[in-house]
């Protein structure tokens, strides 16, 4: 009997034949054990890897045990042996002998697992393939990950979804608005139910400001799913490795770039194989080795060879930030939001209400934050924001410190001047020339000397800060001063159309951000980074900006920008005026300033719109009854939902230029008689039913007649009318004649009623703003001027001194 037949018989005899043999039964048993263990001992976090079964072959980072835990936490299956149900093989490096035996299963790098967890979704494994085909008879396929440049239409969206700077800035603004919105409506504080009035507490008798700052925020969030890395030097960065594969061309590029910048320090550790990816955040263990935020990963690895890298977790940052702000706002709304992981809180009243000492409150709130987020935080306390912020430096990591009033001067004496807010590089150099390096040095310095060197205001402020004095109160009401979007990576254009398309996308992005905060802007600034004349074409950091010259240009418009097309036009115009070669661009940014909130709808005007709509509907109904058969009927737009048409519900323009006429015999006089006077007059005018008076040529102003309809502006002051006019200018390319007449008639009536105190101001406003518009608006202005002068001549016998002519070639 052959050995194979004997083995088959043994399998049948031992009861495992239906399992495919002993070894298959063992695999099945191990899979069942994995499921039972995962269900009982591992807390499930997500279902990212549902349907995915991995087999780890060889040494990997994370290790096999770590990958096993991650798969259990996120809904996947881990196989100790490769089986028919295995979907992916995880490996970092395999010899050809092993590759040939693995079959056709995809061999994927372990970063596929960790990156999917970081982004909270199952990523396409093809981007992480270690080997793409295990057959040696076929050429190996290669799927390089090609980074997108700004010429790609989807670049902007992907850039901002992976930009930490964008995340920090937008989250900071979001939480400032979050606190502002909470303060605008009634609010209860459910968190206070967790506090009990302390019997032994001793709240300070002076004001207490708390500064909360999350410790190594990006790292802390990333370690929530990587507990095995706690206590190790860790850095958050886009790159996965500190050293790259040898590349002669890149080494030459790095050398060219390094020759043009100051040598020494961190740059002295960079070579052609070093990663130029920046360290966004690093753990305290890494900082002890000299690693710091913003350092190149290649240099960080030279200082700390054992450093571990983890990817960004943008969704995790948002989640933890929201928990942080919701936790604090459940106790008080005296919060000044600073960023996604930092804030100031005024806790004086809270401590007094519950008779709490600073220590009792600090331990309570820090414990709650750590339990809710899984991340540590530090808290500094002082009598003002400056003291609280500087106290946090001593509280870190994962602690708190209260800078008591009696200790302020001695504590501040040891603080370096560079740690004071508003003291930059230039100011430090001036102070160093005076022999001043610490706050203690400044405390004993002459105010006159400081003011002579820094200026009167800056000198006085510096002396106060050195003594721990801060006059600036907490800012609870966030008010945006600007909105911007800037890109300094991947800017590589091959054609001018690619450049224009990107500028249009950048305009759309800024417009979207402006709409989110419900504001409009007057000033547009275009910022460009241009490759320096002596800089190489390619940068040391792939698709980075390298050495550049920065240029900006602005334009301020008389009225607020009301349409994204107008914004895009201004951006393009600014670029063309700069006369910059698109191929030399390395960075682009658009900033909007001179912001104002969108004007609210005036209630008087809103009522007027509704009345006009009802009258229009009633008039159309009567006209349709009276019209002869075959007469074309007019369409009715109905009432508008906003003030886009401003003064009225616009009337349809007749198809014919000549007024439609009806014979008097076709109109029922009794019906006409019963109509309201306004509608009767409108119908008579519309259908030319009244006899036409003979035309008289006269150089005198026409006789004044009272307006048929009450003006919607009646009773409104100029400050109330002005925002309505602003809205009109922002939403119309061409003014409607009805609107122009309505406004002009109102101003005309003001003159007749001797109510002209603010009329010159209003006309100057119209002249200034209409002058920035097209010729249709110029014509409208002239019509309004004519109506105003009619009223002036009729009442006062003379005209009002008003500017009339515009500097417009087309209107001449």
Coordinates of N, CA, C and O in Angstrom, one line a residue, residues 291-450:
X291 N 14.3 64.9 19.8 CA 13.3 65.1 18.7 C 12.3 66.1 19.1 O 11.9 66.3 20.3
X292 N 11.8 66.9 18.1 CA 10.8 68.0 18.4 C 9.8 68.1 17.3 O 10.1 67.6 16.2
X293 N 8.7 68.7 17.5 CA 7.7 68.8 16.5 C 8.2 69.7 15.4 O 8.9 70.7 15.6
X294 N 7.9 69.4 14.1 CA 8.3 70.1 13.0 C 9.6 69.7 12.4 O 10.1 70.1 11.4
X295 N 10.3 68.8 13.1 CA 11.6 68.3 12.6 C 11.4 67.3 11.5 O 10.4 66.6 11.4
X296 N 12.4 67.2 10.6 CA 12.4 66.2 9.5 C 12.5 64.8 10.2 O 13.3 64.6 11.1
X297 N 11.7 63.8 9.6 CA 11.8 62.5 10.2 C 13.2 61.9 10.1 O 13.6 61.2 11.0
X298 N 13.9 62.2 9.0 CA 15.2 61.6 8.8 C 16.1 62.1 9.9 O 17.0 61.3 10.4
X299 N 16.1 63.4 10.2 CA 16.9 63.9 11.3 C 16.5 63.3 12.6 O 17.3 63.0 13.5
X300 N 15.2 63.2 12.9 CA 14.7 62.6 14.1 C 15.2 61.2 14.3 O 15.6 60.8 15.5
X301 N 15.3 60.4 13.3 CA 15.8 59.0 13.4 C 17.3 59.0 13.7 O 17.7 58.0 14.3
X302 N 18.0 60.0 13.3 CA 19.4 60.0 13.6 C 19.6 60.3 15.1 O 20.5 59.8 15.8
X303 N 18.7 61.1 15.7 CA 18.8 61.4 17.1 C 18.2 60.3 17.9 O 18.6 60.0 19.1
X304 N 17.2 59.6 17.4 CA 16.5 58.6 18.1 C 16.2 57.4 17.2 O 15.2 57.3 16.6
X305 N 17.2 56.5 17.0 CA 17.1 55.4 16.0 C 15.9 54.5 16.3 O 15.4 53.8 15.4
X306 N 15.5 54.4 17.6 CA 14.4 53.4 17.9 C 13.0 54.1 17.8 O 12.0 53.5 18.2
X307 N 12.9 55.3 17.2 CA 11.7 56.0 17.1 C 10.7 55.2 16.3 O 11.0 54.6 15.2
X308 N 9.4 55.1 16.7 CA 8.3 54.5 16.0 C 7.4 55.5 15.3 O 7.2 56.6 15.9
X309 N 6.9 55.3 14.2 CA 6.1 56.2 13.5 C 4.7 55.7 13.4 O 4.5 54.5 13.2
X310 N 3.7 56.6 13.5 CA 2.3 56.2 13.4 C 1.6 57.2 12.5 O 2.1 58.4 12.4
X311 N 0.6 56.8 11.7 CA 0.0 57.7 10.8 C -1.0 58.7 11.5 O -1.3 58.5 12.7
X312 N -1.5 59.6 10.7 CA -2.5 60.6 11.2 C -3.8 59.9 11.5 O -4.1 58.9 10.8
X313 N -4.6 60.4 12.4 CA -5.9 59.8 12.7 C -6.9 61.0 12.8 O -7.3 61.5 13.8
X314 N -7.2 61.6 11.6 CA -8.0 62.8 11.6 C -9.4 62.7 12.2 O -9.8 63.6 12.9
X315 N -10.0 61.6 12.0 CA -11.3 61.4 12.6 C -11.2 61.3 14.1 O -12.1 61.7 14.9
X316 N -10.1 60.6 14.6 CA -9.9 60.5 16.0 C -9.7 61.9 16.6 O -10.1 62.1 17.8
X317 N -8.9 62.8 16.0 CA -8.7 64.1 16.5 C -10.0 64.9 16.7 O -10.2 65.5 17.7
X318 N -10.9 64.8 15.7 CA -12.2 65.4 15.7 C -13.0 64.9 16.9 O -13.6 65.6 17.6
X319 N -13.0 63.6 17.0 CA -13.8 62.9 18.1 C -13.3 63.4 19.5 O -14.1 63.8 20.3
X320 N -12.0 63.3 19.7 CA -11.5 63.7 21.0 C -11.7 65.2 21.3 O -12.0 65.6 22.4
X321 N -11.5 66.0 20.3 CA -11.7 67.5 20.5 C -13.1 67.8 20.9 O -13.4 68.6 21.8
X322 N -14.1 67.1 20.2 CA -15.5 67.4 20.6 C -15.8 66.9 22.0 O -16.5 67.6 22.7
X323 N -15.3 65.8 22.4 CA -15.5 65.3 23.8 C -14.9 66.3 24.8 O -15.6 66.6 25.8
X324 N -13.7 66.8 24.5 CA -13.1 67.8 25.4 C -14.0 69.0 25.5 O -14.2 69.4 26.7
X325 N -14.5 69.6 24.4 CA -15.2 70.8 24.5 C -16.6 70.6 25.1 O -17.1 71.4 25.9
X326 N -17.2 69.4 24.8 CA -18.5 69.1 25.4 C -18.4 68.9 26.9 O -19.3 69.3 27.7
X327 N -17.3 68.3 27.3 CA -17.1 68.1 28.8 C -17.0 69.4 29.5 O -17.7 69.6 30.6
X328 N -16.2 70.3 29.1 CA -16.0 71.6 29.8 C -17.2 72.4 29.7 O -17.6 73.1 30.7
X329 N -17.9 72.4 28.5 CA -19.1 73.3 28.4 C -20.3 72.7 29.2 O -21.3 73.4 29.4
X330 N -20.2 71.5 29.8 CA -21.2 71.0 30.7 C -21.1 71.6 32.1 O -22.0 71.4 32.9
X331 N -20.0 72.3 32.3 CA -19.8 73.0 33.6 C -19.9 74.5 33.5 O -20.4 75.1 34.5
X332 N -19.4 75.1 32.5 CA -19.5 76.5 32.3 C -19.3 76.9 30.8 O -18.7 76.1 30.1
X333 N -19.7 78.1 30.5 CA -19.5 78.6 29.1 C -18.6 79.8 29.1 O -18.4 80.4 28.1
X334 N -17.9 80.0 30.2 CA -16.9 81.0 30.3 C -15.6 80.4 29.7 O -14.6 80.2 30.4
X335 N -15.6 80.1 28.4 CA -14.6 79.4 27.7 C -14.1 80.2 26.6 O -14.9 80.7 25.7
X336 N -12.8 80.3 26.5 CA -12.2 80.9 25.2 C -11.5 79.8 24.5 O -10.5 79.2 24.9
X337 N -12.1 79.4 23.4 CA -11.5 78.3 22.6 C -10.2 78.8 21.9 O -10.2 79.9 21.3
X338 N -9.2 78.1 22.0 CA -7.9 78.4 21.3 C -7.7 77.6 20.1 O -7.4 78.0 19.0
X339 N -7.8 76.2 20.3 CA -7.6 75.3 19.1 C -8.3 74.0 19.5 O -9.1 74.0 20.4
X340 N -8.0 73.0 18.7 CA -8.7 71.7 18.9 C -8.4 71.0 20.2 O -9.1 70.2 20.6
X341 N -7.2 71.4 20.8 CA -6.8 70.7 22.0 C -6.4 71.7 23.1 O -5.7 71.3 24.1
X342 N -6.9 72.9 23.0 CA -6.4 73.9 24.0 C -7.5 75.0 24.2 O -8.2 75.4 23.3
X343 N -7.7 75.4 25.5 CA -8.7 76.4 25.8 C -8.3 77.1 27.1 O -7.6 76.6 27.9
X344 N -8.9 78.3 27.3 CA -8.9 79.0 28.6 C -10.3 78.9 29.2 O -11.3 79.0 28.5
X345 N -10.4 78.7 30.5 CA -11.7 78.6 31.2 C -11.7 79.5 32.5 O -10.7 79.4 33.3
X346 N -12.6 80.4 32.6 CA -12.8 81.2 33.9 C -13.6 80.4 34.9 O -14.7 80.1 34.7
X347 N -12.9 79.9 36.0 CA -13.6 79.0 36.9 C -13.8 79.6 38.3 O -14.1 78.9 39.2
X348 N -13.6 80.9 38.4 CA -13.8 81.6 39.7 C -15.1 81.3 40.4 O -15.2 80.8 41.5
X349 N -16.2 81.6 39.6 CA -17.6 81.3 40.2 C -17.8 79.9 40.5 O -18.5 79.5 41.5
X350 N -17.3 79.0 39.6 CA -17.6 77.6 39.8 C -16.9 77.1 41.1 O -17.5 76.3 41.9
X351 N -15.7 77.5 41.4 CA -15.0 77.1 42.6 C -15.7 77.6 43.8 O -15.9 76.9 44.8
X352 N -16.2 78.9 43.8 CA -16.9 79.4 44.9 C -18.3 78.8 45.1 O -18.7 78.5 46.3
X353 N -19.0 78.5 44.0 CA -20.3 77.8 44.2 C -20.2 76.5 44.9 O -21.1 76.2 45.7
X354 N -19.2 75.7 44.6 CA -19.1 74.4 45.2 C -18.0 74.3 46.2 O -17.7 73.2 46.7
X355 N -17.5 75.5 46.6 CA -16.5 75.5 47.7 C -15.3 74.6 47.4 O -14.8 73.9 48.3
X356 N -14.8 74.7 46.2 CA -13.7 73.8 45.8 C -12.4 74.5 45.8 O -12.3 75.7 45.4
X357 N -11.4 73.8 46.1 CA -10.0 74.3 46.0 C -9.6 74.0 44.5 O -10.2 73.2 43.8
X358 N -8.6 74.7 44.1 CA -8.0 74.5 42.8 C -7.6 73.0 42.6 O -7.9 72.4 41.5
X359 N -7.0 72.4 43.5 CA -6.6 71.0 43.4 C -7.8 70.1 43.2 O -7.7 69.2 42.4
X360 N -8.8 70.3 44.0 CA -10.0 69.4 43.9 C -10.6 69.5 42.5 O -11.0 68.5 41.9
X361 N -10.8 70.7 42.0 CA -11.3 70.9 40.7 C -10.4 70.3 39.6 O -10.9 69.7 38.7
X362 N -9.1 70.6 39.7 CA -8.2 70.1 38.7 C -8.2 68.6 38.6 O -8.2 68.0 37.6
X363 N -8.2 67.9 39.8 CA -8.2 66.4 39.8 C -9.5 65.9 39.2 O -9.5 64.9 38.5
X364 N -10.6 66.6 39.5 CA -11.9 66.1 39.0 C -12.0 66.2 37.5 O -12.3 65.3 36.8
X365 N -11.7 67.4 37.0 CA -11.9 67.7 35.5 C -10.9 66.9 34.7 O -11.2 66.4 33.6
X366 N -9.7 66.8 35.2 CA -8.6 66.1 34.4 C -9.0 64.6 34.4 O -8.8 63.9 33.4
X367 N -9.5 64.1 35.5 CA -9.9 62.7 35.5 C -11.0 62.4 34.6 O -11.0 61.4 33.9
X368 N -12.0 63.3 34.5 CA -13.2 63.1 33.6 C -12.7 63.1 32.2 O -13.2 62.3 31.3
X369 N -11.8 64.1 31.8 CA -11.4 64.2 30.5 C -10.6 62.9 30.0 O -10.8 62.4 28.9
X370 N -9.7 62.4 30.9 CA -9.0 61.3 30.6 C -9.8 60.0 30.4 O -9.6 59.2 29.5
X371 N -10.8 59.9 31.3 CA -11.8 58.8 31.2 C -12.6 58.8 29.9 O -12.8 57.8 29.2
X372 N -13.0 60.0 29.5 CA -13.9 60.2 28.4 C -13.1 60.1 27.0 O -13.7 59.6 26.1
X373 N -11.9 60.6 27.0 CA -11.1 60.6 25.7 C -10.1 59.5 25.6 O -9.7 59.2 24.5
X374 N -9.6 59.0 26.8 CA -8.5 58.1 26.7 C -7.2 58.7 26.6 O -6.1 58.1 26.3
X375 N -7.1 60.1 26.7 CA -5.9 60.9 26.5 C -5.7 61.7 27.7 O -6.6 62.3 28.3
X376 N -4.4 61.9 28.1 CA -4.1 62.8 29.2 C -4.1 64.2 28.9 O -3.9 64.6 27.7
X377 N -4.2 65.1 29.9 CA -4.2 66.5 29.6 C -3.5 67.2 30.8 O -3.4 66.6 31.9
X378 N -3.0 68.4 30.6 CA -2.4 69.2 31.7 C -3.2 70.4 31.9 O -3.8 71.0 30.9
X379 N -3.2 71.0 33.1 CA -3.9 72.2 33.4 C -3.1 73.1 34.2 O -2.4 72.7 35.2
X380 N -3.1 74.4 33.8 CA -2.4 75.4 34.5 C -3.4 76.4 35.1 O -4.4 76.7 34.4
X381 N -3.2 77.0 36.3 CA -4.1 77.9 36.9 C -3.3 79.2 37.3 O -2.2 79.1 37.8
X382 N -4.0 80.3 37.2 CA -3.4 81.6 37.6 C -4.5 82.6 37.7 O -5.7 82.4 37.4
X383 N -4.1 83.9 38.0 CA -5.1 84.9 38.1 C -5.5 85.5 36.8 O -6.4 86.3 36.7
X384 N -4.7 85.2 35.7 CA -5.1 85.7 34.4 C -4.6 84.7 33.4 O -4.0 83.7 33.7
X385 N -4.9 85.0 32.1 CA -4.6 84.0 31.1 C -3.1 83.8 30.9 O -2.6 82.6 30.7
X386 N -2.2 84.8 31.1 CA -0.8 84.7 31.0 C -0.3 83.8 32.0 O 0.5 82.8 31.8
X387 N -0.7 84.0 33.3 CA -0.2 83.1 34.4 C -0.6 81.7 34.2 O 0.1 80.8 34.4
X388 N -1.9 81.5 33.7 CA -2.4 80.1 33.5 C -1.6 79.4 32.5 O -1.3 78.2 32.6
X389 N -1.3 80.1 31.4 CA -0.6 79.5 30.3 C 0.8 79.1 30.7 O 1.3 78.0 30.4
X390 N 1.5 80.0 31.4 CA 2.9 79.7 31.8 C 2.9 78.6 32.9 O 3.9 77.9 33.1
X391 N 1.8 78.5 33.7 CA 1.7 77.5 34.7 C 1.6 76.1 34.1 O 2.1 75.1 34.7
X392 N 1.0 76.1 32.9 CA 0.8 74.8 32.2 C 2.1 74.2 31.9 O 2.3 72.9 31.8
X393 N 3.1 75.0 31.6 CA 4.5 74.5 31.2 C 5.0 73.7 32.4 O 5.7 72.7 32.1
X394 N 4.8 74.1 33.6 CA 5.2 73.3 34.7 C 4.4 72.1 35.0 O 4.8 71.1 35.6
X395 N 3.1 72.2 34.6 CA 2.2 71.1 34.9 C 2.4 69.9 34.0 O 2.1 68.7 34.4
X396 N 3.0 70.1 32.8 CA 3.2 69.0 31.9 C 4.3 68.1 32.4 O 5.3 68.5 33.0
X397 N 4.2 66.7 32.0 CA 3.0 66.1 31.4 C 2.0 65.5 32.4 O 2.4 65.1 33.5
X398 N 0.8 65.5 32.0 CA -0.3 64.9 32.7 C -0.3 65.3 34.2 O -0.4 64.5 35.1
X399 N -0.4 66.6 34.4 CA -0.4 67.1 35.8 C -1.1 68.5 35.8 O -1.7 68.9 34.8
X400 N -1.1 69.1 37.0 CA -1.6 70.5 37.1 C -0.7 71.3 38.0 O 0.1 70.8 38.8
X401 N -0.8 72.6 37.8 CA 0.0 73.5 38.7 C -0.8 74.8 38.8 O -1.3 75.4 37.9
X402 N -0.9 75.3 40.1 CA -1.5 76.6 40.4 C -0.5 77.6 40.8 O 0.2 77.4 41.8
X403 N -0.4 78.6 40.0 CA 0.5 79.7 40.2 C -0.2 80.7 41.2 O -1.0 81.5 40.7
X404 N 0.1 80.6 42.4 CA -0.6 81.5 43.4 C -0.1 82.9 43.3 O 1.0 83.2 42.9
X405 N -1.0 83.9 43.7 CA -0.6 85.3 43.5 C 0.7 85.6 44.2 O 1.5 86.4 43.7
X406 N 1.0 85.1 45.4 CA 2.2 85.4 46.2 C 3.4 84.8 45.5 O 4.6 85.2 45.9
X407 N 3.3 83.9 44.6 CA 4.4 83.3 44.0 C 4.7 83.8 42.6 O 5.7 83.3 41.9
X408 N 3.9 84.7 42.1 CA 4.0 85.1 40.7 C 5.3 85.7 40.3 O 6.0 85.3 39.4
X409 N 5.8 86.7 41.1 CA 7.0 87.4 40.7 C 8.2 86.5 40.7 O 9.0 86.5 39.7
X410 N 8.4 85.6 41.7 CA 9.5 84.7 41.7 C 9.4 83.7 40.6 O 10.4 83.3 40.0
X411 N 8.2 83.2 40.3 CA 8.0 82.2 39.2 C 8.3 82.8 37.9 O 9.0 82.2 37.0
X412 N 7.9 84.1 37.6 CA 8.1 84.7 36.4 C 9.5 85.0 36.1 O 10.0 85.1 35.0
X413 N 10.3 85.3 37.2 CA 11.7 85.7 37.1 C 12.5 84.6 36.3 O 13.5 84.9 35.6
X414 N 12.1 83.3 36.4 CA 12.8 82.3 35.7 C 12.3 82.0 34.3 O 13.0 81.2 33.6
X415 N 11.3 82.6 33.9 CA 10.7 82.4 32.5 C 11.5 83.1 31.5 O 11.9 84.3 31.6
X416 N 11.9 82.4 30.4 CA 12.6 83.0 29.3 C 11.7 83.9 28.5 O 10.5 83.7 28.4
X417 N 12.3 85.0 28.0 CA 11.5 86.0 27.3 C 10.9 85.4 26.1 O 9.8 85.8 25.6
X418 N 11.5 84.4 25.5 CA 11.0 83.7 24.3 C 9.6 83.0 24.6 O 8.9 82.8 23.6
X419 N 9.3 82.8 25.8 CA 8.1 82.1 26.2 C 6.9 83.0 26.3 O 5.8 82.6 26.5
X420 N 7.2 84.3 26.3 CA 6.1 85.3 26.4 C 5.4 85.5 25.1 O 6.0 85.5 24.0
X421 N 4.0 85.6 25.1 CA 3.3 85.8 23.8 C 3.6 87.1 23.2 O 3.7 88.1 23.9
X422 N 3.8 87.1 21.9 CA 4.1 88.4 21.2 C 5.5 88.7 21.1 O 5.9 89.7 20.5
X423 N 6.4 88.0 21.7 CA 7.8 88.3 21.7 C 8.5 87.4 20.6 O 8.7 86.2 20.8
X424 N 8.7 88.0 19.5 CA 9.3 87.2 18.4 C 10.8 87.3 18.2 O 11.5 87.9 19.1
X425 N 11.3 86.8 17.1 CA 12.7 86.8 16.8 C 13.4 88.2 16.9 O 14.4 88.4 17.5
X426 N 12.7 89.1 16.2 CA 13.3 90.5 16.1 C 13.4 91.1 17.5 O 14.4 91.7 17.9
X427 N 12.3 91.0 18.3 CA 12.2 91.6 19.6 C 13.3 90.9 20.5 O 13.9 91.6 21.3
X428 N 13.4 89.6 20.4 CA 14.4 88.9 21.2 C 15.8 89.4 21.0 O 16.6 89.6 21.9
X429 N 16.1 89.7 19.7 CA 17.5 90.2 19.4 C 17.7 91.5 20.0 O 18.8 91.8 20.5
X430 N 16.7 92.4 19.9 CA 16.8 93.7 20.5 C 17.0 93.6 22.1 O 17.9 94.3 22.6
X431 N 16.3 92.7 22.7 CA 16.4 92.5 24.1 C 17.7 91.9 24.5 O 18.3 92.3 25.5
X432 N 18.2 91.0 23.7 CA 19.5 90.4 23.9 C 20.6 91.4 23.9 O 21.6 91.3 24.6
X433 N 20.5 92.4 22.9 CA 21.5 93.4 22.8 C 21.6 94.3 24.1 O 22.6 94.9 24.4
X434 N 20.5 94.3 24.8 CA 20.4 95.0 26.1 C 20.8 94.1 27.3 O 20.8 94.6 28.4
X435 N 21.1 92.9 27.0 CA 21.5 92.0 28.1 C 20.3 91.4 28.8 O 20.5 90.9 29.9
X436 N 19.1 91.4 28.2 CA 17.9 90.9 28.8 C 17.5 89.5 28.2 O 17.3 89.5 27.0
X437 N 17.4 88.5 29.0 CA 17.1 87.2 28.4 C 16.0 86.5 29.2 O 15.3 85.6 28.7
X438 N 15.7 86.9 30.4 CA 14.6 86.3 31.2 C 13.7 87.4 31.7 O 14.0 88.6 31.7
X439 N 12.5 87.0 32.2 CA 11.6 88.0 32.7 C 12.2 88.7 34.0 O 11.9 89.8 34.2
X440 N 13.0 87.9 34.7 CA 13.7 88.5 35.9 C 14.5 89.7 35.5 O 14.6 90.7 36.2
X441 N 15.2 89.6 34.3 CA 16.1 90.7 33.8 C 15.2 91.9 33.5 O 15.6 93.1 33.8
X442 N 14.0 91.7 32.9 CA 13.2 92.8 32.5 C 12.5 93.4 33.8 O 12.3 94.6 33.8
X443 N 12.2 92.6 34.8 CA 11.6 93.1 36.0 C 12.4 94.3 36.6 O 11.8 95.2 37.2
X444 N 13.7 94.2 36.5 CA 14.5 95.3 37.1 C 15.0 96.3 36.1 O 15.8 97.2 36.5
X445 N 14.6 96.2 34.9 CA 15.0 97.1 33.8 C 14.2 98.4 33.9 O 13.1 98.4 34.4
X446 N 14.8 99.4 33.3 CA 14.1 100.7 33.2 C 13.0 100.7 32.2 O 13.3 100.3 31.0
X447 N 11.9 101.2 32.5 CA 10.8 101.3 31.5 C 11.2 102.2 30.4 O 10.9 101.9 29.2
X448 N 11.9 103.3 30.7 CA 12.3 104.2 29.6 C 13.2 103.6 28.6 O 13.1 103.8 27.4
X449 N 14.1 102.7 29.1 CA 15.0 102.0 28.2 C 14.2 101.0 27.3 O 14.5 100.9 26.1
X450 N 13.3 100.3 27.9 CA 12.5 99.4 27.1 C 11.7 100.1 26.1 O 11.5 99.7 24.9

